[in-house]
PDB file of C-alpha atoms in Angstrom:
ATOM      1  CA  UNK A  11       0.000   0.000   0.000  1.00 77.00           C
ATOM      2  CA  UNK A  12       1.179   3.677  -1.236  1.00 83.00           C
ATOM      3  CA  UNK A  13       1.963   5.591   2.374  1.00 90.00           C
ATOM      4  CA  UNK A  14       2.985   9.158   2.966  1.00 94.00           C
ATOM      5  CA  UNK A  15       4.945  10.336   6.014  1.00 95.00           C
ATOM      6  CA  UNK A  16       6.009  13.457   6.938  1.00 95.00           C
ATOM      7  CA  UNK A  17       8.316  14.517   9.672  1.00 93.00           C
ATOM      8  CA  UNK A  18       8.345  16.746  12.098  1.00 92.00           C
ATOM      9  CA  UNK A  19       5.028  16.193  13.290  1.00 93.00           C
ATOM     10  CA  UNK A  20       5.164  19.667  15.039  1.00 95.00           C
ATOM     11  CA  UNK A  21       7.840  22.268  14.741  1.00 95.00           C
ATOM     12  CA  UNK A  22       8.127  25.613  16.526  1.00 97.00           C
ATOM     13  CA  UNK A  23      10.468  27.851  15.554  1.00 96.00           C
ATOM     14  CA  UNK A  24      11.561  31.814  16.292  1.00 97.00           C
ATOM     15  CA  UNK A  25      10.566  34.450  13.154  1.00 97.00           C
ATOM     16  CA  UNK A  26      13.366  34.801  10.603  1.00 97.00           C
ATOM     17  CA  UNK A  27      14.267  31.565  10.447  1.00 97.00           C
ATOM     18  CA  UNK A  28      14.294  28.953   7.361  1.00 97.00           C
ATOM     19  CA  UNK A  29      13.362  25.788   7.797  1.00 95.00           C
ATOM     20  CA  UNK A  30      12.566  22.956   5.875  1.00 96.00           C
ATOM     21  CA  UNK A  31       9.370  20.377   5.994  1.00 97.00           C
ATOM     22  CA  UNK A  32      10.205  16.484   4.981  1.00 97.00           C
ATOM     23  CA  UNK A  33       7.698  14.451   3.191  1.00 97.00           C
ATOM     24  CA  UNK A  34       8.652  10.960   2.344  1.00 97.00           C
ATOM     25  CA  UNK A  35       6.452   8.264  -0.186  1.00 96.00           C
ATOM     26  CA  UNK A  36       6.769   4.833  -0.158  1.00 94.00           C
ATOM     27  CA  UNK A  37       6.571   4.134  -4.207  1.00 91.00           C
ATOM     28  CA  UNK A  38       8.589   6.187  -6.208  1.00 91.00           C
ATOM     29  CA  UNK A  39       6.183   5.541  -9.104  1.00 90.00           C
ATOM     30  CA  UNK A  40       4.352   8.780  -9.300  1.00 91.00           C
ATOM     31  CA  UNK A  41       2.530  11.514 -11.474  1.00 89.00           C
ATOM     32  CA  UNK A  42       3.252  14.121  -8.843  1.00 92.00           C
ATOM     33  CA  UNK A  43       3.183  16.032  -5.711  1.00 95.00           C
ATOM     34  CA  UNK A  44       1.646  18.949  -3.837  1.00 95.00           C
ATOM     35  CA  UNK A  45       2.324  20.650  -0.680  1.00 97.00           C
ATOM     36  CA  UNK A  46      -0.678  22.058   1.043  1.00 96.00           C
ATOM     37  CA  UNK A  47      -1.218  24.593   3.916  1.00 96.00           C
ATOM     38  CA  UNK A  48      -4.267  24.235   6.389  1.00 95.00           C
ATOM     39  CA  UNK A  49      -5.159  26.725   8.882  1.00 93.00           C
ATOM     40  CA  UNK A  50      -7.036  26.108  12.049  1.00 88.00           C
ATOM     41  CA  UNK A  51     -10.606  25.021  11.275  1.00 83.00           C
ATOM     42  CA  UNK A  52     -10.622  25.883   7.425  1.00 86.00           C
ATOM     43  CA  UNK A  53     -10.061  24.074   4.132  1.00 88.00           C
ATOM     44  CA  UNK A  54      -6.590  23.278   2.282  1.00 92.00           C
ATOM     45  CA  UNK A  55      -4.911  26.302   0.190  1.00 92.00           C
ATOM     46  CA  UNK A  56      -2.911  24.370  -2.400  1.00 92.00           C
ATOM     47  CA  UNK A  57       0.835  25.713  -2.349  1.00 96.00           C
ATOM     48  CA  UNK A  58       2.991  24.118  -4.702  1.00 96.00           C
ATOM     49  CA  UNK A  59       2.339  21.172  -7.396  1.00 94.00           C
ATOM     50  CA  UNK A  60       5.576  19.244  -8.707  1.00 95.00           C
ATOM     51  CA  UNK A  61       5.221  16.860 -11.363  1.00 93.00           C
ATOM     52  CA  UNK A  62       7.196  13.537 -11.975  1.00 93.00           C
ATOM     53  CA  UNK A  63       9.564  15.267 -14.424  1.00 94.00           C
ATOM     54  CA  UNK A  64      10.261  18.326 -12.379  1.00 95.00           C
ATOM     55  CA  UNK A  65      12.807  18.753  -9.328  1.00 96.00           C
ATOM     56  CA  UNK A  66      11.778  22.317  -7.944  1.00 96.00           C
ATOM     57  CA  UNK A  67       8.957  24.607  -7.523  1.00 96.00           C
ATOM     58  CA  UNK A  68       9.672  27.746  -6.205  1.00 97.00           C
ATOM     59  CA  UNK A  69       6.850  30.523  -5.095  1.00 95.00           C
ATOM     60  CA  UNK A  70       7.833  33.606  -3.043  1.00 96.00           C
ATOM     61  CA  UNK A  71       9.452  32.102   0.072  1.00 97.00           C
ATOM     62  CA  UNK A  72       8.277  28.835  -0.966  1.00 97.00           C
ATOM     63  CA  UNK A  73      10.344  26.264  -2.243  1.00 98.00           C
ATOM     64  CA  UNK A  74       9.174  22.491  -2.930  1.00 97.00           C
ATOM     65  CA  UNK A  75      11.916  19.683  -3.981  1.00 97.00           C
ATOM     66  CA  UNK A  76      11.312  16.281  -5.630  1.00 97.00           C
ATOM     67  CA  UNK A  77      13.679  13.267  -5.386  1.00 96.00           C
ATOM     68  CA  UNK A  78      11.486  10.646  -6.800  1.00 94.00           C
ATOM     69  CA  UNK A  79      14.326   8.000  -6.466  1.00 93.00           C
ATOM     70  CA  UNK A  80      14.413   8.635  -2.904  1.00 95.00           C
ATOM     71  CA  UNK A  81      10.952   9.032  -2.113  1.00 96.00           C
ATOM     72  CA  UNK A  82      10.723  12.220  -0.965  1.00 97.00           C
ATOM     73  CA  UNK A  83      10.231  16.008  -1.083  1.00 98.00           C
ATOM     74  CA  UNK A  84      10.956  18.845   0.833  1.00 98.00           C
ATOM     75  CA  UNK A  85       9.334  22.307   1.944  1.00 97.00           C
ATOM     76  CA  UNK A  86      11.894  24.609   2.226  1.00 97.00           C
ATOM     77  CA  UNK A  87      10.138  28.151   3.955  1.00 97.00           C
ATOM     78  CA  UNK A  88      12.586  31.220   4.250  1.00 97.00           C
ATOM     79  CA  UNK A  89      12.992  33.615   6.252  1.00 97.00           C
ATOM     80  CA  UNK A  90       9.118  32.380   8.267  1.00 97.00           C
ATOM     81  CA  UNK A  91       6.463  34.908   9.601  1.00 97.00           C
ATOM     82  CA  UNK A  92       4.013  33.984  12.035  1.00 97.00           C
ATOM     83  CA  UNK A  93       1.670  34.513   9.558  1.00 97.00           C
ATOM     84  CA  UNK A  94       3.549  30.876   8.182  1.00 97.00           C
ATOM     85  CA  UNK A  95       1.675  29.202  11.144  1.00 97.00           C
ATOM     86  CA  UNK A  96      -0.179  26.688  10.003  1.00 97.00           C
ATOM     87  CA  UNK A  97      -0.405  22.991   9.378  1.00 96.00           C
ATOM     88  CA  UNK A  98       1.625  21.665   6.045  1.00 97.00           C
ATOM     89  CA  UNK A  99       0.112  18.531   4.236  1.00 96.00           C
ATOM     90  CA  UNK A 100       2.011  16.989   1.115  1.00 96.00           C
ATOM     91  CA  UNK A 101      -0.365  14.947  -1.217  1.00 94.00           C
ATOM     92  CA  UNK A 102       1.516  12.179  -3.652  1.00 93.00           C
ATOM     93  CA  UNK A 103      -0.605  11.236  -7.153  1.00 90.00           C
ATOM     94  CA  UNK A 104       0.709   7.993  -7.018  1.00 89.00           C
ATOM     95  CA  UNK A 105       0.855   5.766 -10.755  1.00 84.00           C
ATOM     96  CA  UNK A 106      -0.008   2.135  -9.770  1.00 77.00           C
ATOM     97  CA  UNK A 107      -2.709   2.952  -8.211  1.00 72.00           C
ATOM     98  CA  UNK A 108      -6.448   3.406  -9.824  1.00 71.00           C
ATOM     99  CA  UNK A 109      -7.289   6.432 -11.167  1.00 64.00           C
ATOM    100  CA  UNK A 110      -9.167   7.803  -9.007  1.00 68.00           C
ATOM    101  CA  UNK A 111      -7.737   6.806  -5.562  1.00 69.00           C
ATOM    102  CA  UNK A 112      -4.103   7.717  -5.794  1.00 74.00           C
ATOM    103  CA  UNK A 113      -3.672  10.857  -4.296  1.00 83.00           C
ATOM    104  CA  UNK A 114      -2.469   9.837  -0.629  1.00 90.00           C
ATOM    105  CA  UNK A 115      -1.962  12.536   2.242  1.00 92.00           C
ATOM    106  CA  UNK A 116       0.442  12.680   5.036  1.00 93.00           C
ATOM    107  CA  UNK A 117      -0.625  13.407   8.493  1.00 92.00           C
ATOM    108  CA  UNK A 118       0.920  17.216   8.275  1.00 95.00           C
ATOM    109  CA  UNK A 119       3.595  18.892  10.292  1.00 96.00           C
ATOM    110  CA  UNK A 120       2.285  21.479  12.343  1.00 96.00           C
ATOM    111  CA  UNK A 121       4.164  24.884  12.384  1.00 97.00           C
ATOM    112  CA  UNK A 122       4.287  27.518  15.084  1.00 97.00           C
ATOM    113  CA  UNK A 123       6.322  30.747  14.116  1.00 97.00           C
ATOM    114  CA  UNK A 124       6.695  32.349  17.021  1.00 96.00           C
ATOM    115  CA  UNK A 125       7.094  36.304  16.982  1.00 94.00           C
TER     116      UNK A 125
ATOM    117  CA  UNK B  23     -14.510  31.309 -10.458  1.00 77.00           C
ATOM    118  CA  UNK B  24     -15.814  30.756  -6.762  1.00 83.00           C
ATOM    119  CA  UNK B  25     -13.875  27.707  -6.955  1.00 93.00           C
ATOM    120  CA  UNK B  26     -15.143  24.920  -5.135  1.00 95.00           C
ATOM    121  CA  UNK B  27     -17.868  25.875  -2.448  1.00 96.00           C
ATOM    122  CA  UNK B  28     -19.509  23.603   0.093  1.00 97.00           C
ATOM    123  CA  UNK B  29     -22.765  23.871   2.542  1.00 96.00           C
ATOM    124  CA  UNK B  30     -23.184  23.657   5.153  1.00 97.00           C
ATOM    125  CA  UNK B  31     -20.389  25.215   7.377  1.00 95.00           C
ATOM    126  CA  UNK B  32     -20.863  23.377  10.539  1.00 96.00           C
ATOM    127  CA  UNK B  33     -24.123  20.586  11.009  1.00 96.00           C
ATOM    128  CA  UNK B  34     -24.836  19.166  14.271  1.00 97.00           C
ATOM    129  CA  UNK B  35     -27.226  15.611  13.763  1.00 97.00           C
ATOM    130  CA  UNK B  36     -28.366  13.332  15.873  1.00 97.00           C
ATOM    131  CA  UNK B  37     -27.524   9.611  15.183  1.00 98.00           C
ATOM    132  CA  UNK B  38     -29.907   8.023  13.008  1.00 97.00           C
ATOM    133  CA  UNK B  39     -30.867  11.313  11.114  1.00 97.00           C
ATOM    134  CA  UNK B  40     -29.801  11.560   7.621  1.00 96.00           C
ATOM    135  CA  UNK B  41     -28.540  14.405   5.478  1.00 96.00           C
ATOM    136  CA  UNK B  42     -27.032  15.601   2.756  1.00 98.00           C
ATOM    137  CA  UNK B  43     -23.623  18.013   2.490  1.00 98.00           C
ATOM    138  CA  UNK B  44     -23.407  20.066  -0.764  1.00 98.00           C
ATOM    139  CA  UNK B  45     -20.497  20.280  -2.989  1.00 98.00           C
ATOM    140  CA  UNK B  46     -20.387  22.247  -6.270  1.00 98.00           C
ATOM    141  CA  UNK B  47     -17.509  23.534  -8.334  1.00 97.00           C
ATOM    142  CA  UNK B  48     -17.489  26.201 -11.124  1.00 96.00           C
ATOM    143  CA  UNK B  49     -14.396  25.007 -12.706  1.00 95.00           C
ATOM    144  CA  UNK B  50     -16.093  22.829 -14.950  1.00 94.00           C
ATOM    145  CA  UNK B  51     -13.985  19.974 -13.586  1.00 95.00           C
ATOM    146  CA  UNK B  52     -14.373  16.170 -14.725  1.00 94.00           C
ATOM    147  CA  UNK B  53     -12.864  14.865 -11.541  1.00 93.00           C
ATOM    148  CA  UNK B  54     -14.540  15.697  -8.080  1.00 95.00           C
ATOM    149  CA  UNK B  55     -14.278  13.530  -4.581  1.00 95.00           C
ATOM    150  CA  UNK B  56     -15.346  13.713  -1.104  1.00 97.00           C
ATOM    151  CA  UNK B  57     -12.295  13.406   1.814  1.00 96.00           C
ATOM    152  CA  UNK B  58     -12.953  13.130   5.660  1.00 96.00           C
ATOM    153  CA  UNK B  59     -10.675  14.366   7.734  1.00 95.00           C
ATOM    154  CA  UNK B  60     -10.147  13.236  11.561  1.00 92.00           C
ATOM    155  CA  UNK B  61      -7.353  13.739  13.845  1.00 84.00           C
ATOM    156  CA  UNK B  62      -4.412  11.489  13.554  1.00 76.00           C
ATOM    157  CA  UNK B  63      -6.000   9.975  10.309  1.00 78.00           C
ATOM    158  CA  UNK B  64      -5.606  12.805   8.282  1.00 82.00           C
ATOM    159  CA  UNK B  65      -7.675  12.925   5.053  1.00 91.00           C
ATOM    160  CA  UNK B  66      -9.218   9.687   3.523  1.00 92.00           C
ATOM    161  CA  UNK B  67     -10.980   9.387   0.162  1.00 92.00           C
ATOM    162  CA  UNK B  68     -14.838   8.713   0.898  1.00 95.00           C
ATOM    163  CA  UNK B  69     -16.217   8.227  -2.821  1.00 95.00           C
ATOM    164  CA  UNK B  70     -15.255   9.780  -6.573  1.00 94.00           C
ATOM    165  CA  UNK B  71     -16.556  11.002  -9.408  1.00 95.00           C
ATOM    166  CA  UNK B  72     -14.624  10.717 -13.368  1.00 92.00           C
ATOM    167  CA  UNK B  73     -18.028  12.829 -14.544  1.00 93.00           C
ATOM    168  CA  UNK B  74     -21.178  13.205 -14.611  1.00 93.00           C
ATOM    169  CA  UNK B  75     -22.896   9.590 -13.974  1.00 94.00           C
ATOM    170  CA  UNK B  76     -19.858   8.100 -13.017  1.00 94.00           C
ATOM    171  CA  UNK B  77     -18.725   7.455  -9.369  1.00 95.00           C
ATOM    172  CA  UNK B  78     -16.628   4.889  -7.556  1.00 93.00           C
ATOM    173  CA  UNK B  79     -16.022   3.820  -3.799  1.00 93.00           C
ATOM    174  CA  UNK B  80     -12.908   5.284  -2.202  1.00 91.00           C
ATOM    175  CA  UNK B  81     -10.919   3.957   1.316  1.00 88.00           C
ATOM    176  CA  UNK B  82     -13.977   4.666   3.539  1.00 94.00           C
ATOM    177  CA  UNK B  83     -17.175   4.225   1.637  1.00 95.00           C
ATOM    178  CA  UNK B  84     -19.809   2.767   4.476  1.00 95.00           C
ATOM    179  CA  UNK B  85     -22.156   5.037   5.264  1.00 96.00           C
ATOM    180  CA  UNK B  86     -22.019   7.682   2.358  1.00 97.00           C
ATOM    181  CA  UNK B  87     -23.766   7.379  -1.197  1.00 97.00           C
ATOM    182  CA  UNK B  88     -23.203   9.739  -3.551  1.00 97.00           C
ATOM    183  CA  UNK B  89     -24.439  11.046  -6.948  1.00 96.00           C
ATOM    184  CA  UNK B  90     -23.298  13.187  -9.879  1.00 97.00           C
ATOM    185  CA  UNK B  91     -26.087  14.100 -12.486  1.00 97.00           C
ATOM    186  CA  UNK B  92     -23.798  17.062 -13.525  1.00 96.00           C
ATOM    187  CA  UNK B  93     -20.609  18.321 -13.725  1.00 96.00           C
ATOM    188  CA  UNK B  94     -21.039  20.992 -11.104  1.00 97.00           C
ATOM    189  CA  UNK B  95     -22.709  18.999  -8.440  1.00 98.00           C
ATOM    190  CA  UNK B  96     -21.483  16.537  -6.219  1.00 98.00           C
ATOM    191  CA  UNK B  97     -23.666  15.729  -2.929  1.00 98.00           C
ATOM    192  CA  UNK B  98     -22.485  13.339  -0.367  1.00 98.00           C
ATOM    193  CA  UNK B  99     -25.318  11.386   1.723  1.00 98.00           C
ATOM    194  CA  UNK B 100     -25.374  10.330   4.659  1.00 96.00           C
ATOM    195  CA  UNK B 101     -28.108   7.835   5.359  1.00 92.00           C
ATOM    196  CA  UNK B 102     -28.018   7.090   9.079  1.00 96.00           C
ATOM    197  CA  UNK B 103     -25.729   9.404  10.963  1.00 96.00           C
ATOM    198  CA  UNK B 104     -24.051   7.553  13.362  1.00 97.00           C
ATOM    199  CA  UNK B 105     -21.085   9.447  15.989  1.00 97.00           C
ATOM    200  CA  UNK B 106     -18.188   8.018  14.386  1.00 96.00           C
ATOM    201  CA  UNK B 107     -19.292  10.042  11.568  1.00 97.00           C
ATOM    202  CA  UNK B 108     -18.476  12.614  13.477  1.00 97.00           C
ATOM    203  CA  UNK B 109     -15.364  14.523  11.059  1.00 97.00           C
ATOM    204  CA  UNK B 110     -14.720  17.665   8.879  1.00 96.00           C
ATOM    205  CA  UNK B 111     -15.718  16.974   5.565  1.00 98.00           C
ATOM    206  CA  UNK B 112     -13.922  18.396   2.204  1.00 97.00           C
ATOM    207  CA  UNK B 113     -15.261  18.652  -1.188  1.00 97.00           C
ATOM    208  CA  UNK B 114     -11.910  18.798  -3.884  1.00 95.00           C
ATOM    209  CA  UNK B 115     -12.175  19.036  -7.588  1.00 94.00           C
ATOM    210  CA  UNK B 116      -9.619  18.464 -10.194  1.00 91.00           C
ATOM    211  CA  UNK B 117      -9.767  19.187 -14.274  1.00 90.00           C
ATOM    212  CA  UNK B 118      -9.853  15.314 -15.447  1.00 82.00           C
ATOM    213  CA  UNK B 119      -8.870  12.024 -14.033  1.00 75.00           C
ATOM    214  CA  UNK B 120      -5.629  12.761 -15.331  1.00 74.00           C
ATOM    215  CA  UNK B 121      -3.497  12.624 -12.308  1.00 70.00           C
ATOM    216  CA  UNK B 122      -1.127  15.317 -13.243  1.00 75.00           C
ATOM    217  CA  UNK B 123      -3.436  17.871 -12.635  1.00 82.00           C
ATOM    218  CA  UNK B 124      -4.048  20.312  -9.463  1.00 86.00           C
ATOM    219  CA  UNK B 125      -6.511  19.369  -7.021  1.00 88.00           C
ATOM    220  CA  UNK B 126      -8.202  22.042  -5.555  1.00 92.00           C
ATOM    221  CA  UNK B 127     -10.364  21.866  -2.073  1.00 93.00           C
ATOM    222  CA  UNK B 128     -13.405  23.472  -1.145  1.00 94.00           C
ATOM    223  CA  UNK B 129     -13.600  25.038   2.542  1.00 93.00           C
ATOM    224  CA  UNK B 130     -15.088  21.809   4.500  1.00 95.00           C
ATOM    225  CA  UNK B 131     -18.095  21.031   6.765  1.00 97.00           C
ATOM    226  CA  UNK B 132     -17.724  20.433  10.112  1.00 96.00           C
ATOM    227  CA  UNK B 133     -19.941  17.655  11.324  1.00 97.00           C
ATOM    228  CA  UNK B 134     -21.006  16.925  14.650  1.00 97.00           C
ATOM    229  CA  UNK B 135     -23.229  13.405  15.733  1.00 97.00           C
ATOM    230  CA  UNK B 136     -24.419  13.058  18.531  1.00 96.00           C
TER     231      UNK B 136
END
């Protein structure tokens, strides 16, 4: 079965700082990849989308790697704002899988920015 | 485009009652589903839709039916309510099966059994 993990599961960090979110896939066969932000009590705001083919997406701050051999991706955030407080969620389209059930979450990392 | 919208906001039922959360995109999107999302779970696929008179059973199918007699529309049913039903619900849409394309999520319903 196709899992995503993502690690930390929480992460608290002081304003100004970069950091970087880990998500990890167990089948390296996939379409692609999206990184998601959820804040408390409200829907998913899609933040980047990297296909198979691609190894970056970059927007603003925002920067989303792909290492397909490896399984996994990172969310690299610079120089966070509180306003970056929120929970992350990484989606994987994954290709052996039917059509229409493939795209597999991770449980999120949780970020605090503090001020 | 409003995007993906979905009523109601919040829904308190009792167990047994049945209802029916409304999901409707303006995207003219082939592709629409139906996650719920539950602490330490995170989201799960309920059912799917490849267009209009087509739908399929996702990871956690008991308890829901669904329909699609358009594009726009997808409603998800539930028959019975029963507490472990309980979950915030989110409507996505995407422009085809095609997996290479962006999903995009409505705001979610926040549902309460009791």
């Amino acid at each position: 079965k196709q899992e995503v993990t993502q690690i930390p599961a929480a992460l608290s960090v002081p304003e100004g700082e970069n950091l970087v979110l880990n998500c990890s896939f167990t089948d390296s066969a996939i379409y692609n990849l999206q990184w998601f932000r959820q804040d408390p009590g409200k829907g998913l705001t899609s933040l980047l989308l990297i296909q198979s083919s691609q190894r970056e997406q970059t927007s603003g701050r925002l920067n989303a790697s792909l290492d397909k051999s490896s399984g996994r991706s990172t969310l690299y955030i610079a120089a966070s704002q509180p306003g970056d407080s929120a929970t992350y969620l990484c989606a994987v389209s994954f290709l052996r899988v039917n059509y229409g059930q493939n795209f597999v979450f991770g449980p999120g990392t949780r970020l605090s920015v503090l001020p | 485009n409003a995007g993906v919208t979905q009523t109601p906001k919040f829904q308190v039922l009792k167990t047994g009652q049945s209802m029916t959360l409304q999901c409707a995109q303006d995207m003219n999107h082939e592709y629409m589903s139906w996650y719920r999302q539950d602490p330490g779970m995170g989201l799960r696929l309920i059912h799917y839709s490849v267009g209009a008179g087509i739908t399929d059973q996702g990871e956690v199918p008991n308890g829901y039916n669904v329909s699609r007699s358009t594009t726009e529309d997808f409603p998800l049913r539930l028959l019975s309510a029963a507490p472990s039903q309980t979950s915030v619900y989110f409507c996505a849409s995407r422009r085809d099966r095609e997996s290479s394309y962006e999903q995009y999520f409505g705001p979610g319903t926040r549902l309460t059994v009791t």
